[in-house]
Short mmCIF file of C-alpha atoms and ligand atoms in Angstrom, two decimals:
data_model
loop_
_atom_site.label_atom_id
_atom_site.label_comp_id
_atom_site.label_asym_id
_atom_site.label_seq_id
_atom_site.Cartn_x
_atom_site.Cartn_y
_atom_site.Cartn_z
CA MET A 7 0.00 -0.02 -0.13
CA ILE A 8 1.48 3.39 -0.88
CA LYS A 9 1.91 5.52 1.90
CA ALA A 10 1.55 9.65 2.14
CA THR A 11 3.28 11.22 5.26
CA LEU A 12 2.07 14.79 6.06
CA LYS A 13 4.05 17.65 6.69
CA LYS A 14 4.42 18.68 10.88
CA LYS A 15 2.60 21.79 10.21
CA ILE A 16 -0.61 21.48 8.59
CA SER A 17 -3.94 23.11 8.84
CA PRO A 18 -6.30 21.58 11.60
CA ARG A 19 -8.82 20.83 8.84
CA VAL A 20 -7.95 17.11 8.39
CA VAL A 21 -6.67 15.65 11.82
CA ILE A 22 -8.87 17.52 14.00
CA ASN A 23 -11.52 18.79 12.35
CA GLY A 24 -11.86 15.36 10.31
CA HIS A 25 -12.39 17.07 7.09
CA PRO A 26 -11.54 14.60 4.10
CA TRP A 27 -9.47 16.75 2.13
CA ILE A 28 -5.60 17.08 1.97
CA PHE A 29 -3.74 19.50 -0.22
CA ALA A 30 -0.66 18.67 -2.10
CA ASN A 31 1.10 21.50 -0.18
CA GLU A 32 0.78 19.41 3.03
CA VAL A 33 1.98 16.10 2.33
CA ASN A 34 5.68 15.69 3.18
CA THR A 35 6.36 12.38 1.16
CA VAL A 36 4.36 9.95 -0.84
CA ASP A 37 6.15 6.60 -0.78
CA GLY A 38 5.53 3.84 -3.68
CA GLU A 39 4.46 4.39 -7.17
CA VAL A 40 1.41 6.05 -7.77
CA ASP A 41 -1.43 5.57 -10.25
CA PRO A 42 -3.78 8.69 -10.32
CA GLY A 43 -6.82 7.35 -8.53
CA ASP A 44 -5.20 4.75 -6.48
CA ILE A 45 -5.96 4.33 -2.46
CA VAL A 46 -3.03 5.33 -0.27
CA GLU A 47 -2.50 5.47 3.59
CA VAL A 48 -2.22 8.60 5.40
CA TYR A 49 -0.14 9.39 8.29
CA THR A 50 0.71 11.91 10.52
CA HIS A 51 4.81 13.28 10.49
CA ASP A 52 5.02 11.26 13.70
CA LYS A 53 3.62 7.86 12.21
CA LYS A 54 0.02 8.06 13.46
CA PHE A 55 -2.31 6.66 11.30
CA VAL A 56 -4.90 9.19 9.81
CA GLY A 57 -6.82 7.32 6.90
CA LYS A 58 -7.10 6.23 3.78
CA GLY A 59 -8.15 8.00 0.72
CA TYR A 60 -7.92 8.20 -3.14
CA ILE A 61 -5.10 10.09 -4.54
CA ASN A 62 -4.91 12.22 -7.78
CA PRO A 63 -1.20 13.83 -8.25
CA ALA A 64 -3.16 16.14 -10.99
CA SER A 65 -5.61 17.76 -8.27
CA GLN A 66 -4.65 20.73 -6.13
CA ILE A 67 -6.62 18.47 -3.12
CA LEU A 68 -3.98 15.64 -3.69
CA ILE A 69 -5.73 13.08 -1.42
CA ARG A 70 -9.52 13.01 -0.36
CA LEU A 71 -10.24 10.42 2.81
CA LEU A 72 -12.58 7.95 2.19
CA THR A 73 -11.92 6.16 5.91
CA ARG A 74 -10.70 6.75 9.06
CA ASP A 75 -10.20 2.96 9.91
CA LYS A 76 -7.12 0.97 9.44
CA ASN A 77 -8.82 -2.00 8.79
CA GLU A 78 -11.48 -1.20 6.40
CA THR A 79 -10.73 -2.15 2.87
CA ILE A 80 -11.94 -0.10 -0.04
CA ASN A 81 -13.81 -2.34 -2.22
CA GLU A 82 -17.22 -3.08 -3.62
CA ASP A 83 -18.73 -3.79 -0.11
CA PHE A 84 -17.19 -0.78 1.48
CA PHE A 85 -19.57 1.58 -1.14
CA TYR A 86 -22.21 -1.02 -0.61
CA ARG A 87 -22.28 -0.09 3.20
CA ARG A 88 -21.50 3.36 2.76
CA LEU A 89 -24.29 3.97 0.52
CA LEU A 90 -27.12 1.73 2.61
CA GLN A 91 -25.47 3.71 5.78
CA ALA A 92 -26.77 7.09 3.77
CA TRP A 93 -30.14 5.34 2.82
CA ASN A 94 -31.02 4.38 6.44
CA TYR A 95 -29.73 7.76 7.90
CA ARG A 96 -32.19 9.29 4.74
CA GLN A 97 -35.29 7.61 6.04
CA GLN A 98 -34.56 8.03 9.70
CA ILE A 99 -34.77 11.83 9.12
CA GLY A 100 -38.07 11.60 6.99
CA TYR A 101 -36.63 11.62 3.29
CA SER A 102 -37.35 8.56 1.27
CA GLU A 103 -39.28 9.10 -2.19
CA ASN A 104 -37.00 12.13 -3.24
CA CYS A 105 -33.56 12.78 -1.60
CA ARG A 106 -29.90 13.38 -2.18
CA LEU A 107 -28.84 10.03 -1.02
CA ILE A 108 -25.16 11.00 -1.29
CA PHE A 109 -23.88 14.60 -0.53
CA GLY A 110 -20.29 14.05 -1.10
CA GLU A 111 -18.11 15.01 2.08
CA ALA A 112 -20.69 14.86 4.47
CA ASP A 113 -21.48 11.19 3.52
CA LEU A 114 -17.81 10.55 3.71
CA LEU A 115 -17.61 9.98 0.14
CA PRO A 116 -16.04 13.19 -1.34
CA GLN A 117 -17.27 13.95 -4.48
CA LEU A 118 -19.95 11.51 -5.32
CA ILE A 119 -23.49 13.14 -5.73
CA ILE A 120 -26.42 10.82 -6.04
CA ASP A 121 -29.83 11.95 -6.41
CA LYS A 122 -32.96 9.66 -6.10
CA PHE A 123 -36.06 11.01 -7.64
CA ASN A 124 -38.44 8.14 -6.79
CA ASP A 125 -37.09 4.89 -8.46
CA TYR A 126 -34.81 7.07 -10.68
CA PHE A 127 -31.05 7.90 -9.82
CA VAL A 128 -28.83 10.56 -10.92
CA ILE A 129 -24.96 10.18 -10.52
CA GLN A 130 -22.18 12.57 -10.45
CA THR A 131 -18.58 11.34 -9.55
CA LEU A 132 -16.57 14.53 -10.09
CA ALA A 133 -13.04 13.38 -8.80
CA LEU A 134 -10.84 10.73 -10.78
CA GLY A 135 -10.54 8.63 -7.58
CA ILE A 136 -14.34 8.40 -7.14
CA ASP A 137 -15.06 7.87 -10.56
CA LYS A 138 -13.11 4.46 -10.77
CA TRP A 139 -15.37 3.16 -8.29
CA LYS A 140 -18.44 4.06 -10.46
CA PRO A 141 -19.34 0.23 -11.37
CA ALA A 142 -19.14 -0.13 -7.24
CA ILE A 143 -21.25 2.43 -6.85
CA VAL A 144 -23.98 0.81 -9.64
CA ALA A 145 -23.57 -2.45 -8.08
CA ALA A 146 -24.70 -0.99 -4.54
CA LEU A 147 -27.60 0.87 -5.96
CA ASN A 148 -28.87 -2.16 -7.92
CA LYS A 149 -28.25 -4.12 -4.69
CA ILE A 150 -30.28 -1.47 -2.09
CA PHE A 151 -33.03 -0.58 -4.47
CA THR A 152 -34.68 -1.79 -7.69
CA PRO A 153 -34.10 1.26 -9.74
CA LYS A 154 -35.90 1.77 -13.11
CA GLY A 155 -33.39 3.78 -13.98
CA ILE A 156 -29.97 4.98 -13.20
CA TYR A 157 -28.17 7.87 -15.30
CA GLU A 158 -25.02 9.67 -15.01
CA ARG A 159 -24.81 13.82 -15.20
CA ASN A 160 -20.98 14.17 -15.27
CA ASP A 161 -21.11 16.92 -17.77
CA VAL A 162 -19.31 19.26 -15.17
CA PRO A 163 -16.30 20.99 -16.08
CA VAL A 164 -14.68 20.51 -12.60
CA ARG A 165 -14.05 16.90 -13.68
CA GLU A 166 -11.42 18.53 -15.86
CA LEU A 167 -9.46 19.59 -12.93
CA GLU A 168 -8.98 15.87 -12.18
CA GLY A 169 -8.30 15.08 -15.81
CA LEU A 170 -11.93 13.76 -16.31
CA GLN A 171 -13.85 14.05 -19.43
CA GLN A 172 -17.33 15.76 -19.28
CA ILE A 173 -19.90 12.92 -20.20
CA LYS A 174 -23.42 11.80 -19.63
CA GLY A 175 -25.47 8.61 -20.18
CA PHE A 176 -26.81 5.47 -18.70
CA LEU A 177 -25.98 3.41 -16.18
CA SER A 178 -28.59 1.04 -16.52
CA GLU A 179 -30.88 0.20 -19.39
CA PRO A 180 -31.77 3.15 -21.40
CA PHE A 181 -35.34 4.67 -20.24
CA ASP A 182 -37.22 7.88 -20.63
CA THR A 183 -35.38 10.52 -18.87
CA LYS A 184 -38.15 12.66 -18.82
CA ILE A 185 -39.91 11.82 -15.66
CA THR A 186 -42.43 13.38 -12.85
CA ILE A 187 -41.93 13.49 -9.23
CA ASN A 188 -44.30 14.27 -6.25
CA GLU A 189 -42.93 16.98 -3.91
CA ASN A 190 -45.30 18.37 -0.90
CA GLY A 191 -48.27 17.03 -2.76
CA LEU A 192 -47.71 18.38 -6.16
CA LYS A 193 -46.06 17.21 -9.38
CA PHE A 194 -42.74 18.36 -11.21
CA LEU A 195 -41.32 17.25 -14.74
CA VAL A 196 -37.69 16.39 -14.22
CA ASP A 197 -35.78 16.27 -17.02
CA ILE A 198 -32.59 13.95 -16.20
CA GLU A 199 -31.09 14.23 -19.38
CA ASN A 200 -31.18 17.39 -19.96
CA GLY A 201 -32.10 19.38 -16.84
CA GLN A 202 -29.61 21.79 -14.56
CA LYS A 203 -27.00 19.90 -12.62
CA THR A 204 -29.15 16.67 -12.00
CA GLY A 205 -32.33 17.59 -13.19
CA TYR A 206 -33.68 19.21 -10.48
CA PHE A 207 -33.38 21.25 -7.15
CA LEU A 208 -33.95 19.00 -4.24
CA ASP A 209 -32.17 21.19 -1.63
CA GLN A 210 -35.13 23.80 -1.77
CA GLN A 211 -37.86 21.04 -1.07
CA ASP A 212 -38.37 22.04 2.06
CA ASN A 213 -37.76 25.82 1.85
CA ARG A 214 -40.42 25.65 -0.96
CA ARG A 215 -43.15 24.71 2.15
CA ALA A 216 -41.81 27.70 3.98
CA ILE A 217 -43.64 30.38 1.69
CA GLN A 218 -47.00 28.75 2.44
CA HIS A 219 -48.51 31.13 4.59
CA ILE A 220 -46.88 34.68 3.18
CA VAL A 221 -48.43 34.15 -0.36
CA LYS A 222 -52.30 33.77 0.32
CA GLY A 223 -53.95 36.06 -1.98
CA ALA A 224 -50.76 37.79 -2.94
CA ASP A 225 -49.33 38.99 -5.92
CA VAL A 226 -46.11 37.45 -6.22
CA LEU A 227 -42.95 37.73 -8.79
CA GLY A 228 -40.30 35.19 -8.88
CA ALA A 229 -37.14 35.40 -10.44
CA PHE A 230 -34.40 32.78 -11.57
CA THR A 231 -37.54 30.47 -11.37
CA TYR A 232 -35.57 27.22 -13.42
CA THR A 233 -38.93 24.70 -13.35
CA GLY A 234 -40.96 27.08 -11.76
CA THR A 235 -41.40 25.12 -8.56
CA PHE A 236 -41.43 27.67 -5.92
CA GLU A 237 -44.11 29.76 -7.96
CA ILE A 238 -46.46 26.68 -8.59
CA HIS A 239 -46.10 26.08 -4.82
CA ALA A 240 -47.30 29.84 -4.08
CA ALA A 241 -50.19 29.25 -6.47
CA ALA A 242 -51.18 26.03 -4.95
CA TYR A 243 -50.84 27.92 -1.62
CA GLY A 244 -53.56 30.24 -2.64
CA ALA A 245 -51.48 33.42 -4.40
CA LYS A 246 -53.75 35.88 -6.54
CA SER A 247 -51.06 36.28 -9.37
CA VAL A 248 -47.83 34.62 -9.89
CA LEU A 249 -45.34 36.04 -12.50
CA GLY A 250 -41.72 33.82 -12.98
CA LEU A 251 -38.87 35.11 -14.83
CA ASP A 252 -35.73 33.08 -16.06
CA ILE A 253 -33.25 33.66 -18.56
CA SER A 254 -33.15 29.86 -19.71
CA GLU A 255 -36.05 29.33 -22.74
CA ASN A 256 -35.78 25.78 -21.72
CA ALA A 257 -36.38 26.25 -18.12
CA VAL A 258 -39.42 28.45 -19.03
CA ALA A 259 -41.26 26.06 -21.23
CA GLN A 260 -40.90 23.12 -18.46
CA ALA A 261 -42.17 25.62 -16.11
CA ASN A 262 -45.25 26.41 -18.18
CA ARG A 263 -45.66 22.49 -18.26
CA ASN A 264 -45.52 22.39 -14.84
CA ALA A 265 -48.05 24.75 -14.27
CA LYS A 266 -50.19 22.76 -16.36
CA LEU A 267 -49.72 19.68 -14.67
CA ASN A 268 -50.76 20.93 -11.76
CA GLY A 269 -53.79 22.88 -12.89
CA VAL A 270 -52.69 26.56 -12.09
CA GLU A 271 -51.92 27.68 -15.54
CA ASN A 272 -54.54 30.51 -15.23
CA ILE A 273 -52.60 31.83 -11.93
CA VAL A 274 -48.91 31.17 -13.07
CA LYS A 275 -47.11 32.62 -15.84
CA PHE A 276 -43.59 32.25 -16.91
CA GLU A 277 -41.36 34.36 -19.08
CA ALA A 278 -37.87 34.22 -20.54
CA GLU A 279 -36.37 37.10 -19.24
CA ASN A 280 -33.06 38.47 -17.86
CA ALA A 281 -34.02 39.00 -14.32
CA PHE A 282 -31.74 41.90 -13.50
CA ASP A 283 -32.90 44.07 -16.13
CA LYS A 284 -36.54 43.31 -15.42
CA LEU A 285 -36.12 43.82 -11.93
CA LYS A 286 -34.45 47.15 -12.25
CA GLN A 287 -36.95 48.15 -15.38
CA TRP A 288 -39.85 47.29 -12.89
CA ALA A 289 -38.46 48.74 -9.97
CA LYS A 290 -37.91 52.43 -11.67
CA GLU A 291 -41.62 51.84 -13.02
CA GLY A 292 -42.59 51.62 -9.52
CA ARG A 293 -44.42 48.24 -9.79
CA GLN A 294 -44.99 46.73 -6.65
CA TYR A 295 -45.62 43.07 -5.64
CA ASP A 296 -46.98 41.30 -2.18
CA VAL A 297 -44.13 39.03 -2.64
CA VAL A 298 -40.60 38.77 -4.49
CA MET A 299 -38.85 35.72 -4.54
CA LEU A 300 -35.33 35.36 -5.82
CA ASP A 301 -33.11 32.81 -6.16
CA PRO A 302 -30.48 33.12 -8.19
CA PRO A 303 -27.46 30.81 -9.25
CA SER A 304 -24.18 30.82 -7.83
CA PHE A 305 -22.41 34.07 -8.49
CA THR A 306 -19.01 32.82 -7.77
CA LYS A 307 -17.13 29.37 -7.49
CA THR A 308 -14.09 31.07 -6.20
CA ARG A 309 -12.54 32.90 -3.68
CA GLU A 310 -10.83 35.68 -5.86
CA ASN A 311 -14.18 36.70 -7.23
CA ILE A 312 -16.06 36.56 -3.95
CA GLN A 313 -16.19 40.41 -4.14
CA LYS A 314 -18.00 40.04 -7.53
CA ALA A 315 -20.85 38.00 -5.81
CA ILE A 316 -21.16 40.04 -2.63
CA THR A 317 -21.76 42.75 -5.27
CA GLY A 318 -24.54 40.58 -7.08
CA TYR A 319 -26.56 39.58 -4.29
CA LYS A 320 -26.53 42.81 -3.00
CA GLU A 321 -27.47 44.40 -6.39
CA ILE A 322 -30.40 41.75 -7.10
CA ASN A 323 -31.44 42.03 -3.44
CA LEU A 324 -31.73 46.05 -3.53
CA ARG A 325 -33.65 45.60 -6.60
CA GLY A 326 -35.92 42.86 -5.17
CA MET A 327 -36.92 44.71 -1.94
CA LYS A 328 -37.84 47.97 -3.97
CA LEU A 329 -40.19 45.81 -5.94
CA VAL A 330 -41.87 44.78 -2.37
CA LYS A 331 -45.06 46.61 -1.02
CA PRO A 332 -44.51 47.94 2.34
CA GLY A 333 -45.48 45.16 4.48
CA GLY A 334 -44.84 42.42 2.02
CA PHE A 335 -42.18 40.08 1.98
CA LEU A 336 -39.02 39.30 0.03
CA VAL A 337 -38.04 35.45 -0.29
CA THR A 338 -34.45 35.32 -1.15
CA SER A 339 -32.10 32.41 -1.47
CA SER A 340 -28.06 32.16 -2.13
CA CYS A 341 -26.25 28.91 -3.10
CA THR A 342 -22.71 29.52 -2.85
CA ASN A 343 -20.92 28.23 0.16
CA LEU A 344 -18.24 30.93 -0.26
CA VAL A 345 -20.52 33.45 1.06
CA GLN A 346 -21.31 31.97 4.45
CA PRO A 347 -24.63 32.67 6.86
CA ASP A 348 -23.36 35.59 8.63
CA LEU A 349 -22.23 37.48 5.26
CA PHE A 350 -25.47 36.92 3.19
CA LEU A 351 -27.37 38.54 6.29
CA GLU A 352 -24.67 41.41 6.31
CA ILE A 353 -25.50 41.96 2.27
CA ILE A 354 -29.08 41.65 2.83
CA GLN A 355 -28.93 44.41 5.81
CA MET A 356 -26.87 46.59 3.29
CA ALA A 357 -29.11 46.27 0.38
CA ALA A 358 -32.15 46.89 2.76
CA LYS A 359 -30.00 50.24 4.14
CA ASP A 360 -29.77 51.41 0.57
CA ALA A 361 -33.25 50.78 -0.27
CA ARG A 362 -34.16 52.76 3.14
CA ARG A 363 -36.56 49.84 4.16
CA LYS A 364 -36.62 48.28 7.57
CA ILE A 365 -36.68 44.45 7.64
CA ARG A 366 -37.88 41.78 9.69
CA GLN A 367 -36.82 38.36 9.54
CA VAL A 368 -39.42 35.42 9.09
CA CYS A 369 -37.32 32.66 8.89
CA PHE A 370 -33.60 32.02 8.14
CA GLN A 371 -32.69 28.10 7.29
CA PRO A 372 -30.40 25.92 5.25
CA GLN A 373 -30.51 23.57 2.68
CA SER A 374 -32.99 20.33 3.08
CA ALA A 375 -31.66 18.12 5.87
CA ASP A 376 -30.85 15.35 3.35
CA HIS A 377 -28.01 17.79 2.53
CA PRO A 378 -26.46 16.94 5.83
CA ILE A 379 -24.50 19.65 7.37
CA VAL A 380 -21.27 18.57 8.91
CA TRP A 381 -20.29 20.92 11.70
CA GLY A 382 -17.18 22.84 11.16
CA TRP A 383 -16.91 21.69 7.45
CA GLU A 384 -17.69 24.95 6.05
CA ASN A 385 -18.41 23.86 2.81
CA THR A 386 -21.27 21.52 3.76
CA HIS A 387 -23.22 24.65 4.52
CA TYR A 388 -23.96 26.00 1.10
CA LEU A 389 -27.19 27.42 1.01
CA LYS A 390 -29.18 30.46 2.80
CA PHE A 391 -32.74 30.82 2.42
CA LEU A 392 -34.19 33.96 3.82
CA ILE A 393 -38.02 35.20 4.25
CA ILE A 394 -38.15 38.82 5.47
CA GLN A 395 -40.78 41.51 5.83
CA VAL A 396 -40.07 44.55 4.14
CA ASP A 397 -41.54 47.70 5.54
N1 SAH B 422 -35.51 28.32 -7.56
C1 SAH B 422 -35.19 27.32 -8.70
C2 SAH B 422 -33.84 27.07 -8.95
C3 SAH B 422 -33.09 28.40 -9.45
S1 SAH B 422 -31.60 27.89 -10.30
C4 SAH B 422 -35.87 25.75 -7.75
O1 SAH B 422 -35.79 26.09 -6.85
O2 SAH B 422 -35.82 24.82 -8.82
C5 SAH B 422 -31.24 29.77 -10.63
C6 SAH B 422 -31.67 29.97 -12.12
O3 SAH B 422 -31.75 31.21 -12.33
C7 SAH B 422 -31.57 28.96 -13.49
O4 SAH B 422 -32.71 28.36 -13.92
C8 SAH B 422 -31.01 29.91 -14.33
O5 SAH B 422 -31.47 29.92 -15.75
C9 SAH B 422 -31.49 31.18 -14.20
N2 SAH B 422 -30.67 32.48 -14.59
C10 SAH B 422 -29.52 32.67 -14.83
N3 SAH B 422 -29.18 33.81 -14.79
C11 SAH B 422 -30.10 34.49 -14.75
C12 SAH B 422 -30.57 35.96 -15.39
N4 SAH B 422 -29.89 36.79 -15.48
N5 SAH B 422 -32.12 36.21 -15.17
C13 SAH B 422 -33.16 35.02 -15.10
N6 SAH B 422 -32.70 34.08 -14.73
C14 SAH B 422 -31.61 33.58 -14.86
#
């Protein structure tokens, strides 16, 4: 077995906080001939065992740990046990029909994502060391569930940093990749093959319920709607009118189909528009809504661009707030882990100051619990969902 020895001075992340990432500059020596993706044993400078994980010399994160147990062998059965554990946990906390079955690091399976949409599974293997185990992961899914289909959405640019190609396709017999899921008593079409990410944003599934009371009888504006999930929830919860904007024609077409599927097409309309422009224009024109909902994409994936992201969030929330009637509500999200919760609240506070509005917090919560937050591992708490009353 190849052995990696850490430097004496490394960040407390790995050894004390138990985070699975080991950066190349934290490793002193690697003994043995390394094939990218190999399993290696990691030791501290004074020869204490740290864990076993996969190595990729092409990646800045040289090693990602899979286990802290010296006696655990990484083989097909290991992946079966990990998937079963994750599935048991999801059921224990009340998620079974649709859930993120594996949330990478938080499930101790770095860079593996598996979303379960009733009997269908969508997989992403975002690092070489986990990609190698794809057959074992698929075997485990087949053993635990009776999947109607398994699909890989590895058309993700980060794979290139690992020397992997972007690909997508079936990992089971081919099936119709346009499926329907139930969420909170509503139906949504999920396009597994061509939708964004894995096809659907499960991380907002609980937050969509949080708008239930504030939208009754309301005129609602939603921006960054994707397939219209929040907006269709709003209509089902009794909104008077709902207008949703997304820049993607495909998303808008699917959102309109979803509205029909739920019989709310007379209440909800979706339009393909640039939300930045429209919100600015409508705020200038003095349009007013009872509820404005914003769920923009991540404005940055790198720390270097963090200032740009802060400016983006402030700007969009400022425009959103201006469109809220006094006493109405702003429902706003941020999905980048680089903007941590405190910073997000600060940004909203700055926007309120600029808009000269007083705000009162209704709720502030993270992603749904099927995407577990491991305390001390910042990147596992990535979604911020806030409802405020705007006076
Ligand atoms: N609220 C959705 C997820 C939104 S994801 C849900 O819960 O399912 C972010 C969306 O913002 C994407 O659909 C993307 O197409 C859209 N988007 C990105 N830039 C935009 C822009 N400038 N104007 C409008 N929509 C935009």
